[in-house]
PDB file of C-alpha atoms in Angstrom:
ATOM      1  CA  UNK J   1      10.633 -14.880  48.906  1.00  0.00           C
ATOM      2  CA  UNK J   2       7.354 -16.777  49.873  1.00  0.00           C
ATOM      3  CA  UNK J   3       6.750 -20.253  48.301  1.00  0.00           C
ATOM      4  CA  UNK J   4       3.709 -17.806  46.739  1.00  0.00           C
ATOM      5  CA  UNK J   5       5.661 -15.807  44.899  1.00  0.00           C
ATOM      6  CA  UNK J   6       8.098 -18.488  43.470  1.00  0.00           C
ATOM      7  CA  UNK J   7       5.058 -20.021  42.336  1.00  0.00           C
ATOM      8  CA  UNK J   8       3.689 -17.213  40.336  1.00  0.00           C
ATOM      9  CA  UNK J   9       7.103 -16.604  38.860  1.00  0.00           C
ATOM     10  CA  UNK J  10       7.002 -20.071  37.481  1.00  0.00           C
ATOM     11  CA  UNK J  11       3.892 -19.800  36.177  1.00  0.00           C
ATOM     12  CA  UNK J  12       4.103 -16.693  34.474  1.00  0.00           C
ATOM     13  CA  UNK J  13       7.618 -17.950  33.331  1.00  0.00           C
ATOM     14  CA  UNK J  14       5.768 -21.291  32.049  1.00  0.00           C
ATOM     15  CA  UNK J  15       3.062 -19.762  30.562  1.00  0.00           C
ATOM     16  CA  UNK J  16       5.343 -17.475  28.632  1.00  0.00           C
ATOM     17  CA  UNK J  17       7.157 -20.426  27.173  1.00  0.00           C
ATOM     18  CA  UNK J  18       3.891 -22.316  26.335  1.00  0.00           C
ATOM     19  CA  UNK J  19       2.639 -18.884  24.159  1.00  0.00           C
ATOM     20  CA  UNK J  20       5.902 -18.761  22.210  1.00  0.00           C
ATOM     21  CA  UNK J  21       6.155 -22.989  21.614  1.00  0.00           C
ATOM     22  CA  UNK J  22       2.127 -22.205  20.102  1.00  0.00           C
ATOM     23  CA  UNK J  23       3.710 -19.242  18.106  1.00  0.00           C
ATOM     24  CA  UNK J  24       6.226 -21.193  17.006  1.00  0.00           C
ATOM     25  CA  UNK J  25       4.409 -24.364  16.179  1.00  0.00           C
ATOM     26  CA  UNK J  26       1.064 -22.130  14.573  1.00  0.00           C
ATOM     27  CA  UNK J  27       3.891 -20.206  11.871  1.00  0.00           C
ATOM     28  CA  UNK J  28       5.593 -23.740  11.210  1.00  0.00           C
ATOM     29  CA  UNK J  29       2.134 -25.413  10.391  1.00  0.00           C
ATOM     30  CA  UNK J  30       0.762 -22.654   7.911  1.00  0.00           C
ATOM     31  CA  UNK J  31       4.067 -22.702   6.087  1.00  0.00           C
ATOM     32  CA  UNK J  32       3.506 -26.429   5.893  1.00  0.00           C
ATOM     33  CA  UNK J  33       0.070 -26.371   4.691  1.00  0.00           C
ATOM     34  CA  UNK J  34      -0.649 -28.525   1.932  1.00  0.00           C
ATOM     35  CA  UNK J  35      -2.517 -27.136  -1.084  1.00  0.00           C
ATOM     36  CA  UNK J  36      -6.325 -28.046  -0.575  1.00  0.00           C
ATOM     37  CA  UNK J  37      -9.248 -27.220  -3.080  1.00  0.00           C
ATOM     38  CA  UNK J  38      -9.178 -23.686  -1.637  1.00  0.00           C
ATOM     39  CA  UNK J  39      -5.313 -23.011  -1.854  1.00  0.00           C
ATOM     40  CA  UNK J  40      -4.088 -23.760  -5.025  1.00  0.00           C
ATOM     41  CA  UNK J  41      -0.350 -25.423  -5.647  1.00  0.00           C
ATOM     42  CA  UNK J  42       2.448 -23.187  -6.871  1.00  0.00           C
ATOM     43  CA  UNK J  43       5.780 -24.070  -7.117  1.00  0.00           C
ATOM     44  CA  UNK J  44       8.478 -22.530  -4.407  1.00  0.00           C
ATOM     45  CA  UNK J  45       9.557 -19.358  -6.177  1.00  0.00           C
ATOM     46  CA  UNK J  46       6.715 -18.662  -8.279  1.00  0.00           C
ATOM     47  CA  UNK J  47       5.134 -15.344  -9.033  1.00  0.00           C
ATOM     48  CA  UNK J  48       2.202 -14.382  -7.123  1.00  0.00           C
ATOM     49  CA  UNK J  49       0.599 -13.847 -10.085  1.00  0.00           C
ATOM     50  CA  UNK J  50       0.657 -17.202 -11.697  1.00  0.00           C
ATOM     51  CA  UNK J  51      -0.608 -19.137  -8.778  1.00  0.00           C
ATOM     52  CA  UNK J  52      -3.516 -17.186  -9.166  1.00  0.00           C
ATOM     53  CA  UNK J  53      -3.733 -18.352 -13.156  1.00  0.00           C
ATOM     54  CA  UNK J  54      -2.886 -15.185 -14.430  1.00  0.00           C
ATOM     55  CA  UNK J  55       0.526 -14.142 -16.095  1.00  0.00           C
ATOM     56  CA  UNK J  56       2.662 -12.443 -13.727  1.00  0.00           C
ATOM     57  CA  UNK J  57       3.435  -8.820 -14.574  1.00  0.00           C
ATOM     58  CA  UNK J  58       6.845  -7.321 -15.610  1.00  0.00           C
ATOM     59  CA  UNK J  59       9.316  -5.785 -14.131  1.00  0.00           C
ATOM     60  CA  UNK J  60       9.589  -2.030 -14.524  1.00  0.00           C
ATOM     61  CA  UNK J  61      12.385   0.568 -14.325  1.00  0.00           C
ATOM     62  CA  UNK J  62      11.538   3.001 -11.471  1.00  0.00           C
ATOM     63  CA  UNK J  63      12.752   6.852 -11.875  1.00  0.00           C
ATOM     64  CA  UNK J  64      12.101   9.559  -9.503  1.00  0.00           C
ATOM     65  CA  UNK J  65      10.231  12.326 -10.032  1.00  0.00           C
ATOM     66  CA  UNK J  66      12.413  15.809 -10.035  1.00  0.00           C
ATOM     67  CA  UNK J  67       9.217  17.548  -8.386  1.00  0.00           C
ATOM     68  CA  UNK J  68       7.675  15.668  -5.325  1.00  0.00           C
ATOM     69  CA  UNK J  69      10.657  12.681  -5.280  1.00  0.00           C
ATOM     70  CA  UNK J  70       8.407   9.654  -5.349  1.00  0.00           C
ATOM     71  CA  UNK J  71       9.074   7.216  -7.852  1.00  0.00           C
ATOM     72  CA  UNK J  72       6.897   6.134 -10.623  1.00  0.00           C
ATOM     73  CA  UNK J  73       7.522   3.980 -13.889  1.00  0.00           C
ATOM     74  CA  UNK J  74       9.809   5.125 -16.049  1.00  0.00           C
ATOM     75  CA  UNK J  75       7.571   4.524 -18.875  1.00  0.00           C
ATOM     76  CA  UNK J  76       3.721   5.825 -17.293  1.00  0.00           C
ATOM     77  CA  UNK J  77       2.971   9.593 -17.332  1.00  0.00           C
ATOM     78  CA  UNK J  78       3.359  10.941 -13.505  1.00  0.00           C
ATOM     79  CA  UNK J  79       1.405  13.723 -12.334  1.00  0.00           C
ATOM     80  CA  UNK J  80       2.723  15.581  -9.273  1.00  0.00           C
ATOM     81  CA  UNK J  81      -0.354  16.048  -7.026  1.00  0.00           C
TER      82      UNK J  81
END
């Protein structure tokens, strides 16, 4: 191989290692974010809901529907469409 070609490979090889470290390092920083006047606190397990000031909503039972097989709440009225 020409010292060309072992350059390139480096480079590419490099550069490939660079984009993952900035992947890497971008995913850890916004799951270290701290709360700021736009992003309110919650604390770790908290409903989506209630970060958001609002109760969060309950869980339902899910059945599925004998006629197209989706499911739907077990206690709302389903129309098959």
């Amino acid at each position: 191989m020409s010292v060309i070609k072992v350059l390139l490979v480096i480079a590419i090889i490099w550069l490939v290692w660079r984009g993952f470290n900035r992947i890497a390092a971008f995913g850890q920083a916004s799951r270290n974010q701290q709360p700021g006047p736009d992003r309110p606190s919650r604390p770790h397990g908290s409903a989506q809901g209630s970060a958001q000031g609002t109760a969060p909503r309950p869980v339902e039972d899910m059945v599925k529907c004998p006629k197209c097989g989706a499911y739907v709440s077990a206690q709302a009225h389903h129309r098959c469409e």
